[in-house]
Coordinates of C-alpha atoms in Angstrom, one line a residue:
X1 CA 0.1 0.0 -0.3
X2 CA 2.4 2.7 -1.2
X3 CA 3.0 4.9 -4.1
X4 CA 6.0 2.9 -5.5
X5 CA 4.2 -0.3 -6.1
X6 CA 2.9 -1.0 -9.6
X7 CA -0.7 0.6 -10.1
X8 CA -3.6 -0.4 -12.4
X9 CA -4.2 1.4 -15.7
X10 CA -7.5 2.5 -14.4
X11 CA -8.1 6.2 -13.3
X12 CA -8.4 7.4 -9.7
X13 CA -12.4 7.6 -9.9
X14 CA -12.5 4.3 -11.3
X15 CA -10.3 2.6 -8.5
X16 CA -12.3 4.6 -5.8
X17 CA -15.5 2.9 -7.5
X18 CA -13.8 -0.6 -7.3
X19 CA -12.4 -0.3 -3.8
X20 CA -16.1 1.1 -2.9
X21 CA -17.8 -1.9 -4.1
X22 CA -15.3 -4.2 -2.5
X23 CA -16.0 -2.6 0.7
X24 CA -19.7 -3.0 0.6
X25 CA -19.3 -6.7 -0.7
X26 CA -19.3 -9.9 1.0
X27 CA -15.8 -9.9 2.1
X28 CA -16.1 -6.1 2.9
X29 CA -15.5 -6.9 6.6
X30 CA -12.4 -8.8 6.1
X31 CA -11.2 -6.3 3.6
X32 CA -11.7 -3.4 6.2
X33 CA -9.8 -5.1 8.9
X34 CA -6.9 -5.7 6.5
X35 CA -7.1 -2.0 5.3
X36 CA -7.1 -0.9 9.1
X37 CA -3.9 -3.1 9.7
X38 CA -2.2 -1.6 6.9
X39 CA -2.9 2.0 7.5
X40 CA -1.7 1.4 11.0
X41 CA 1.4 0.1 9.8
X42 CA 2.0 3.2 7.7
X43 CA 1.0 5.3 10.8
X44 CA 3.1 3.8 13.7
X45 CA 2.0 4.7 17.0
X46 CA 5.3 4.5 18.6
X47 CA 6.6 7.5 16.1
X48 CA 3.2 9.7 16.5
X49 CA 2.7 9.2 20.3
X50 CA 5.8 10.5 22.4
X51 CA 7.5 8.5 25.1
X52 CA 5.7 10.7 27.8
X53 CA 2.3 9.1 26.8
X54 CA 3.7 5.6 26.2
X55 CA 0.7 4.3 28.1
X56 CA -1.8 5.6 25.5
X57 CA -0.3 4.0 22.6
X58 CA -2.4 0.7 22.7
X59 CA -5.4 3.0 23.0
X60 CA -4.5 5.1 20.1
X61 CA -3.7 2.0 18.1
X62 CA -6.9 0.3 18.8
X63 CA -8.9 3.7 18.2
X64 CA -7.3 4.0 14.5
X65 CA -8.1 0.6 13.9
X66 CA -11.7 0.8 14.7
X67 CA -12.3 4.2 13.0
X68 CA -10.8 2.9 9.7
X69 CA -12.7 -0.4 9.9
X70 CA -16.0 1.3 10.2
X71 CA -16.0 4.4 8.3
X72 CA -18.5 4.3 5.5
X73 CA -17.5 2.9 2.2
X74 CA -18.1 6.2 0.4
X75 CA -15.9 8.0 2.5
X76 CA -13.2 5.4 3.2
X77 CA -12.5 4.1 -0.4
X78 CA -10.9 7.7 -1.6
X79 CA -8.9 7.8 1.6
X80 CA -7.4 4.3 0.9
X81 CA -6.6 5.2 -2.7
X82 CA -4.9 8.4 -1.5
X83 CA -2.9 6.6 0.9
X84 CA -1.8 4.2 -1.7
X85 CA -0.8 7.0 -4.1
X86 CA 1.4 8.5 -1.6
X87 CA 5.2 8.1 -1.8
X88 CA 6.5 5.4 0.4
X89 CA 8.8 7.7 2.5
X90 CA 5.8 10.2 3.1
X91 CA 6.1 11.0 6.8
X92 CA 3.6 9.3 9.3
X93 CA 2.5 12.8 10.5
X94 CA 1.6 13.8 6.9
X95 CA -0.4 10.6 6.3
X96 CA -2.3 11.2 9.3
X97 CA -3.4 14.6 8.2
X98 CA -4.4 13.3 4.9
X99 CA -6.3 10.6 6.4
X100 CA -8.6 12.8 8.6
X101 CA -9.3 15.2 5.9
X102 CA -13.0 15.7 5.6
X103 CA -13.6 14.1 9.0
X104 CA -14.6 17.1 11.0
X105 CA -14.9 15.2 14.2
X106 CA -11.2 13.8 13.9
X107 CA -9.9 17.2 12.5
X108 CA -11.2 18.9 15.8
X109 CA -9.6 16.2 17.9
X110 CA -6.3 16.7 15.9
X111 CA -6.6 20.5 16.7
X112 CA -6.9 20.0 20.4
X113 CA -4.1 17.4 20.2
X114 CA -1.8 20.0 18.4
X115 CA -1.9 22.1 21.5
X116 CA -0.1 19.6 23.7
X117 CA 3.7 20.8 23.8
X118 CA 4.7 17.3 24.8
X119 CA 4.0 16.0 21.2
X120 CA 6.7 15.4 18.6
X121 CA 7.4 18.8 16.9
X122 CA 6.8 17.5 13.5
X123 CA 3.4 16.1 14.5
X124 CA 2.5 19.3 16.1
X125 CA 3.3 21.2 12.9
X126 CA 1.2 19.1 11.0
X127 CA -1.7 18.9 13.3
X128 CA -1.4 22.7 13.7
X129 CA -2.2 23.1 10.0
X130 CA -5.6 21.9 10.9
X131 CA -6.2 25.3 12.3
X132 CA -5.7 27.2 9.1
X133 CA -4.9 24.9 6.3
X134 CA -8.2 23.1 5.7
X135 CA -9.3 23.4 2.2
X136 CA -12.1 21.3 1.3
X137 CA -15.1 23.9 0.5
X138 CA -16.0 25.4 -2.9
X139 CA -16.4 29.1 -3.3
X140 CA -19.3 28.9 -5.6
X141 CA -21.1 26.7 -3.4
X142 CA -20.5 29.0 -0.5
X143 CA -21.8 32.0 -2.3
X144 CA -24.7 30.1 -3.4
X145 CA -25.7 29.3 0.3
X146 CA -25.2 32.8 1.3
X147 CA -27.7 33.9 -1.5
X148 CA -30.2 31.1 -0.5
X149 CA -30.2 32.0 3.0
X150 CA -30.2 35.8 3.0
X151 CA -32.1 36.3 -0.2
X152 CA -33.5 39.7 -0.4
X153 CA -31.5 41.2 2.5
X154 CA -28.3 41.1 0.3
X155 CA -30.0 44.1 -1.8
X156 CA -31.5 45.7 1.0
X157 CA -28.2 46.0 3.0
X158 CA -26.1 46.7 -0.1
X159 CA -23.9 43.8 0.4
X160 CA -20.9 43.1 -1.8
X161 CA -19.2 39.7 -1.4
X162 CA -15.6 38.8 -2.2
X163 CA -15.3 36.0 -4.9
X164 CA -12.8 33.9 -3.0
X165 CA -12.9 32.2 0.5
X166 CA -10.9 33.9 2.7
X167 CA -10.4 31.0 5.1
X168 CA -11.6 27.6 6.2
X169 CA -12.5 26.0 9.7
X170 CA -13.5 22.5 10.5
X171 CA -17.2 23.2 9.7
X172 CA -17.4 26.4 8.2
X173 CA -15.8 28.6 5.5
X174 CA -15.3 32.4 6.0
X175 CA -16.0 34.8 3.2
X176 CA -15.2 38.6 3.4
X177 CA -17.9 41.3 2.1
X178 CA -18.9 44.7 2.8
X179 CA -22.3 46.2 3.5
X180 CA -24.0 49.5 4.2
X181 CA -24.7 49.9 8.0
X182 CA -27.8 52.1 8.2
X183 CA -27.2 52.5 12.0
X184 CA -23.7 54.0 11.1
X185 CA -24.7 55.6 7.7
X186 CA -21.6 54.2 6.0
X187 CA -20.3 51.1 4.4
X188 CA -18.4 48.6 6.8
X189 CA -16.4 45.5 6.4
X190 CA -17.5 42.1 7.7
X191 CA -17.0 38.5 7.2
X192 CA -19.7 35.7 6.5
X193 CA -19.2 32.3 8.6
X194 CA -21.2 29.8 6.4
X195 CA -21.7 26.0 7.3
X196 CA -20.0 23.8 4.6
X197 CA -22.5 21.8 2.5
X198 CA -20.9 18.4 3.2
X199 CA -20.6 18.9 6.8
X200 CA -24.1 17.8 8.0
X201 CA -23.8 14.4 6.5
X202 CA -19.9 14.0 7.5
X203 CA -20.6 15.4 11.1
X204 CA -23.2 13.0 11.7
X205 CA -21.4 10.0 11.0
X206 CA -18.4 11.3 12.8
X207 CA -20.6 11.8 15.9
X208 CA -22.1 8.4 15.7
X209 CA -18.5 6.8 15.3
X210 CA -17.2 8.8 18.4
X211 CA -19.9 7.4 20.4
X212 CA -19.3 4.0 19.4
X213 CA -15.5 4.4 19.7
X214 CA -16.2 5.6 23.4
X215 CA -18.2 2.5 24.2
X216 CA -15.5 0.3 22.7
X217 CA -12.6 1.6 24.5
X218 CA -14.6 2.0 27.7
X219 CA -15.4 -1.9 27.5
X220 CA -11.5 -2.4 27.8
X221 CA -10.8 0.2 30.3
X222 CA -9.0 -2.4 32.6
X223 CA -6.5 -3.2 29.7
X224 CA -5.7 0.6 29.3
X225 CA -5.4 1.3 32.9
X226 CA -8.3 3.8 33.5
X227 CA -11.4 3.6 35.5
X228 CA -14.6 2.5 33.9
X229 CA -16.3 5.7 32.8
X230 CA -13.2 7.6 32.1
X231 CA -12.7 7.1 28.5
X232 CA -16.6 7.0 27.5
X233 CA -17.3 10.3 29.4
X234 CA -14.4 11.8 27.8
X235 CA -15.3 11.0 24.3
X236 CA -19.1 11.9 24.8
X237 CA -18.0 15.4 26.3
X238 CA -15.9 15.9 23.2
X239 CA -18.8 14.8 21.0
X240 CA -21.2 17.0 22.8
X241 CA -18.8 20.1 22.4
X242 CA -18.4 19.3 18.7
X243 CA -22.1 19.4 18.2
X244 CA -22.3 22.8 19.3
X245 CA -20.0 23.8 16.0
X246 CA -23.1 23.3 13.9
X247 CA -25.4 25.4 16.3
X248 CA -25.0 28.7 14.6
X249 CA -28.0 30.3 16.5
X250 CA -26.3 29.6 19.9
X251 CA -23.0 30.9 18.9
X252 CA -24.8 34.3 17.6
X253 CA -26.3 34.7 21.0
X254 CA -22.9 33.8 22.9
X255 CA -21.1 36.6 20.4
X256 CA -23.5 39.1 21.7
X257 CA -23.0 38.2 25.4
X258 CA -19.2 37.9 24.9
X259 CA -18.9 41.4 23.3
X260 CA -20.7 42.9 26.2
X261 CA -18.6 41.2 28.8
X262 CA -15.2 42.4 27.3
X263 CA -16.5 45.8 26.2
X264 CA -15.2 47.3 29.3
X265 CA -11.8 45.4 29.6
X266 CA -9.1 47.6 27.8
X267 CA -7.1 46.0 25.4
X268 CA -9.5 43.0 24.5
X269 CA -11.9 43.0 21.7
X270 CA -14.6 40.7 20.6
X271 CA -16.2 40.7 17.0
X272 CA -19.5 42.4 16.8
X273 CA -22.6 40.4 15.6
X274 CA -24.4 41.7 12.4
X275 CA -27.7 40.4 13.5
X276 CA -29.6 41.5 10.1
X277 CA -27.4 39.2 8.1
X278 CA -27.6 36.0 10.3
X279 CA -29.4 32.7 9.8
X280 CA -29.2 29.5 11.1
X281 CA -26.6 28.5 8.5
X282 CA -24.8 31.9 8.0
X283 CA -23.1 34.0 10.9
X284 CA -22.2 37.7 9.9
X285 CA -19.7 39.5 12.1
X286 CA -17.4 42.5 11.8
X287 CA -14.1 41.8 10.1
X288 CA -11.3 42.1 12.5
X289 CA -7.6 42.8 11.8
X290 CA -4.7 40.8 13.4
X291 CA -2.5 38.0 13.1
X292 CA -2.3 34.7 15.1
X293 CA -0.9 35.8 18.7
X294 CA 2.1 33.3 18.6
X295 CA 3.3 34.6 15.2
X296 CA 2.9 38.2 16.4
X297 CA 4.8 37.3 19.7
X298 CA 7.7 36.3 17.8
X299 CA 8.7 39.7 16.8
X300 CA 8.1 41.4 20.2
X301 CA 10.8 42.1 22.7
X302 CA 10.7 40.0 25.8
X303 CA 9.1 42.4 28.1
X304 CA 6.3 42.9 25.5
X305 CA 5.7 39.0 25.1
X306 CA 5.4 38.8 29.0
X307 CA 2.9 41.6 29.1
X308 CA 0.9 39.9 26.3
X309 CA 0.9 36.6 28.0
X310 CA -0.5 38.5 31.0
X311 CA -3.3 39.9 28.9
X312 CA -4.2 36.5 27.9
X313 CA -4.5 35.2 31.2
X314 CA -6.7 38.2 32.4
X315 CA -9.0 37.9 29.3
X316 CA -9.5 34.2 29.1
X317 CA -9.1 33.2 33.0
X318 CA -9.4 35.9 35.4
X319 CA -12.4 37.7 33.8
X320 CA -14.5 34.5 33.9
X321 CA -13.2 32.9 37.2
X322 CA -13.4 36.3 39.2
X323 CA -16.3 37.9 37.8
X324 CA -19.5 38.8 39.5
X325 CA -21.7 37.0 37.4
X326 CA -23.8 34.0 38.7
X327 CA -23.0 31.9 35.7
X328 CA -19.8 32.9 34.2
X329 CA -19.1 32.3 30.6
X330 CA -15.7 31.2 29.3
X331 CA -14.1 30.8 26.0
X332 CA -13.7 26.9 25.5
X333 CA -11.3 26.8 22.4
X334 CA -8.6 29.2 23.0
X335 CA -6.2 27.9 20.5
X336 CA -3.6 30.2 18.9
X337 CA -5.8 30.3 15.7
X338 CA -8.8 31.9 17.7
X339 CA -6.4 34.5 19.3
X340 CA -5.3 37.5 17.2
X341 CA -3.0 40.5 18.0
X342 CA -3.7 43.8 16.4
X343 CA -0.6 45.6 15.9
X344 CA -2.1 48.9 15.1
X345 CA -4.3 49.1 18.1
X346 CA -2.3 47.0 20.5
X347 CA -5.5 44.8 21.2
X348 CA -6.1 41.1 21.7
X349 CA -9.0 39.7 19.5
X350 CA -11.0 36.7 20.8
X351 CA -12.4 35.0 17.8
X352 CA -14.9 31.7 17.4
X353 CA -17.3 31.6 20.2
X354 CA -18.9 28.5 19.1
X355 CA -17.5 26.4 22.0
X356 CA -18.1 28.0 25.4
X357 CA -18.7 26.7 28.9
X358 CA -20.3 28.1 32.1
X359 CA -19.1 27.9 35.6
X360 CA -21.7 28.6 38.4
X361 CA -20.7 31.2 41.3
X362 CA -20.5 28.1 43.8
X363 CA -18.4 26.3 41.4
X364 CA -16.0 29.2 41.2
X365 CA -16.2 29.7 44.9
X366 CA -15.2 26.1 45.4
X367 CA -12.3 26.4 42.8
X368 CA -10.9 29.5 44.2
X369 CA -11.0 28.0 47.9
X370 CA -9.2 24.7 46.2
X371 CA -6.4 26.9 44.7
X372 CA -5.7 28.6 48.0
X373 CA -5.8 25.3 50.0
X374 CA -3.6 23.6 47.5
X375 CA -1.3 26.6 47.8
X376 CA -1.2 26.0 51.6
X377 CA -0.9 22.3 51.3
X378 CA -3.9 21.5 53.4
X379 CA -5.1 18.1 52.6
X380 CA -8.3 18.3 54.5
X381 CA -9.3 21.7 52.7
X382 CA -8.1 20.5 49.4
X383 CA -10.4 17.2 50.1
X384 CA -13.5 19.2 51.1
X385 CA -13.5 21.2 47.9
X386 CA -12.7 18.4 45.4
X387 CA -15.7 16.5 47.1
X388 CA -18.0 19.5 46.8
X389 CA -16.8 19.9 42.9
X390 CA -17.3 16.2 42.3
X391 CA -20.8 15.0 40.9
X392 CA -21.1 12.0 42.8
X393 CA -20.2 11.9 46.9
X394 CA -20.3 8.1 47.4
X395 CA -17.8 7.0 50.1
X396 CA -15.6 4.9 47.6
X397 CA -15.1 8.3 45.6
X398 CA -14.4 10.1 48.9
X399 CA -11.6 7.3 49.5
X400 CA -10.2 7.7 46.0
X401 CA -10.2 11.5 46.5
X402 CA -8.4 11.1 50.0
X403 CA -5.8 8.7 48.7
X404 CA -5.2 11.0 45.7
X405 CA -4.9 14.3 47.3
X406 CA -2.5 12.8 49.9
X407 CA 0.0 11.5 47.4
X408 CA -0.2 14.7 45.1
X409 CA 0.6 16.8 48.1
X410 CA 3.5 14.4 48.9
X411 CA 4.8 14.7 45.3
X412 CA 4.8 18.4 45.1
X413 CA 8.2 19.8 45.4
X414 CA 8.6 22.2 48.7
X415 CA 10.5 24.9 46.6
X416 CA 7.8 25.4 44.0
X417 CA 4.2 26.7 45.5
X418 CA 1.4 24.8 43.8
X419 CA -1.0 27.2 41.6
X420 CA -3.7 26.8 39.2
X421 CA -2.0 24.5 36.9
X422 CA -1.2 21.9 39.5
X423 CA -4.8 22.2 40.8
X424 CA -5.9 21.0 37.3
X425 CA -3.5 18.4 37.2
X426 CA -5.0 17.1 40.7
X427 CA -8.3 17.1 38.9
X428 CA -7.2 15.4 35.9
X429 CA -5.4 12.7 38.0
X430 CA -8.5 12.1 40.1
X431 CA -10.7 12.0 36.8
X432 CA -8.5 9.2 35.5
X433 CA -9.0 7.2 38.7
X434 CA -12.7 7.4 38.3
X435 CA -13.9 10.7 40.2
X436 CA -16.7 12.2 38.3
X437 CA -16.4 16.0 37.8
X438 CA -19.1 18.3 36.0
X439 CA -18.5 19.0 32.4
X440 CA -17.7 22.8 33.0
X441 CA -14.9 21.9 35.3
X442 CA -13.3 19.4 32.9
X443 CA -13.7 21.8 30.0
X444 CA -12.0 24.6 32.1
X445 CA -9.2 22.3 33.0
X446 CA -8.7 21.6 29.0
X447 CA -8.7 25.5 28.5
X448 CA -6.1 25.9 31.1
X449 CA -3.8 23.4 29.7
X450 CA -4.4 24.7 26.2
X451 CA -3.5 28.3 27.3
X452 CA -0.5 26.9 29.2
X453 CA 1.0 25.6 26.1
X454 CA 0.4 29.0 24.2
X455 CA 1.8 31.0 27.2
X456 CA 4.9 28.9 27.2
X457 CA 5.3 29.5 23.5
X458 CA 5.0 33.3 23.8
X459 CA 6.9 33.9 27.0
X460 CA 8.4 30.7 28.2
X461 CA 8.0 30.0 32.1
X462 CA 8.3 33.9 33.1
X463 CA 4.7 34.4 33.4
X464 CA 2.6 33.0 36.5
X465 CA -1.1 32.3 35.9
X466 CA -1.5 32.6 39.8
X467 CA 0.2 35.9 39.8
X468 CA -1.9 37.5 37.2
X469 CA -5.1 36.1 38.8
X470 CA -3.9 37.7 42.1
X471 CA -3.1 41.0 40.5
X472 CA -6.5 41.1 38.9
X473 CA -8.4 40.3 42.3
X474 CA -6.3 43.1 43.9
X475 CA -7.0 45.7 41.1
X476 CA -10.8 44.6 41.1
X477 CA -10.9 45.1 44.9
X478 CA -9.3 48.5 44.9
X479 CA -11.5 49.7 42.2
X480 CA -14.6 48.5 44.0
X481 CA -14.0 47.4 47.6
X482 CA -17.8 46.6 48.3
X483 CA -18.5 44.5 45.3
X484 CA -15.4 43.6 43.5
X485 CA -16.5 40.1 42.2
X486 CA -14.7 37.6 44.6
X487 CA -16.5 34.5 44.9
X488 CA -15.5 34.0 48.4
X489 CA -17.5 34.8 51.4
X490 CA -16.5 36.2 54.7
X491 CA -16.6 32.6 56.3
X492 CA -14.5 31.4 53.5
X493 CA -11.6 33.9 54.5
X494 CA -11.7 32.8 57.9
X495 CA -11.3 29.2 57.0
X496 CA -8.3 30.4 54.9
X497 CA -6.9 32.2 58.0
X498 CA -7.0 29.2 60.0
X499 CA -5.3 27.2 57.4
X500 CA -2.5 29.7 57.0
X501 CA -1.9 29.4 60.6
X502 CA -1.2 25.8 60.4
X503 CA 0.8 26.2 57.1
X504 CA 4.3 25.9 58.9
X505 CA 3.6 22.6 60.7
X506 CA 2.4 21.1 57.3
X507 CA 5.7 22.2 55.4
X508 CA 7.9 20.9 58.2
X509 CA 5.8 17.4 58.3
X510 CA 6.2 17.2 54.5
X511 CA 10.1 18.1 54.9
X512 CA 10.3 15.5 57.4
X513 CA 8.5 12.7 55.0
X514 CA 10.8 13.6 52.3
X515 CA 13.8 12.9 54.6
X516 CA 12.4 9.5 55.6
X517 CA 12.0 8.3 52.0
X518 CA 14.3 5.5 50.9
X519 CA 17.4 6.5 48.8
X520 CA 17.6 5.6 45.1
X521 CA 18.4 1.9 44.1
X522 CA 22.2 1.5 44.5
X523 CA 22.8 4.5 46.6
X524 CA 24.7 4.1 50.0
X525 CA 22.1 4.2 53.1
X526 CA 22.2 2.8 56.7
X527 CA 18.9 1.6 58.0
X528 CA 16.8 1.5 54.9
X529 CA 14.3 -1.1 56.3
X530 CA 13.8 1.1 59.4
X531 CA 13.3 4.3 57.2
X532 CA 10.8 2.4 54.9
X533 CA 8.8 1.1 58.0
X534 CA 8.9 4.8 59.7
X535 CA 7.6 6.3 56.3
X536 CA 4.9 3.7 56.0
X537 CA 3.8 4.3 59.5
X538 CA 3.8 7.9 59.0
X539 CA 1.8 7.6 55.8
X540 CA -0.7 5.3 57.7
X541 CA -1.1 7.5 60.3
X542 CA -1.6 10.6 58.1
X543 CA -4.3 8.7 56.1
X544 CA -6.1 7.8 59.3
X545 CA -5.8 11.3 60.9
X546 CA -7.2 13.0 57.5
X547 CA -10.0 10.4 57.4
X548 CA -11.1 11.6 60.7
X549 CA -10.7 15.3 60.1
X550 CA -12.7 14.8 56.8
X551 CA -15.5 13.0 58.7
X552 CA -15.4 15.7 61.5
X553 CA -15.5 18.5 59.0
X554 CA -18.4 16.9 57.2
X555 CA -20.4 16.2 60.5
X556 CA -19.9 19.8 61.5

């Protein structure tokens, strides 16, 4: 299955027709499985998945086999022919991107994966191309959709549409236009975001496949080393969010809310919705200048890159997390392609509000206390907030949380104070062990990890998310001491003060436990069995003490 082997004299369309027929025939199932095995050989998982994620390799291999063997014949046949025609030395990462072309569900997953800075750089570069190099729409078809959807409104608003597609995303194509804004009394520039005609059918199949894949992987969770519902819940959440990409009406309402939310924040801009030119398949917004934030940052001096990173943290994390709203909305897809920097105005531009989530005031309150208690290394405080944030309060889950928190705190280095990223890593670790968290919190965790990768690319480790959050909180308090938006109550601040008083003893205890840890294999040490016994006893005592404390706290 490569470009150097002999090919039949038939044309590409004829070969696609023949393979399609074979896939639908009696031997179609056997042929599909064989084709899936060959595709996996051309896309070696050991090359695509880095060593840091080695435990995921069996899962990725099985997922690839599953998707190829179950894709409809009409979509699979052209992909098989394309893979055959690629040169034998085509890099695996290039083959992967070509394989998931015209598969909106997998394209979106590829975009999410591309934001992980632990991936191989070559694979990241190829997957990143999915953010701005998708080319599967026809300009004439897109213009026809606009004309059919808007009908007489194009003439009423004196709309002039550019002939070419400006850019493409997973489910939509973007076309520039100008129109006469009657409210402003002048012509203005805008862009149409148009649902691609092939998306509804392809998207429906992709969503069904993701659902089946979630159940398939979940049935083998023990082999992969994950809790029973971790994989199905993860895929179902991704599937649910991807479905929002098709809900143009929802995005239009969200855009108006986001524009109002950020209108008072200096240095940040959200496109304005052009409501008269919107339908269920077309969204019209103002055209915004700027370039991808990571590209713009590459030309900036170091001080400006650090300032830009701080502005991103404030806009995407501090504003929703520390805002006064009862249900705070946050951007759930902040990859670099959705974040522009307008050099002429010095503003950040936040694009694409199709994927958003909301955190209630109570969830933000619990999350804020969790961050404080984690910074104070308070196991009882951390446990209490994690249990309050989790969806299921059964005793087994409480035990998993308690065990996980103890180990997490013990693993934290004393010299590095934990912050919001570490808190989300704790949530991630507990989720893998079967603790169920609400969808908004899981999505907030993903947003933080995505933003962390972007911040690292822009300014390296020099900018702290926690410092920016603290600065935003202080500035808000100075501007409005009575109602500055903090989710914490007076009682919360009292519990924090009590935890602060015990902080020194906890740090000393962790230092003592660190000293009792056995030396690495081969190192010189004296009473190693005695040290192990002491450490084991200390750990057991700590578990028992913490269990009693948590029980007393809940009873109180």
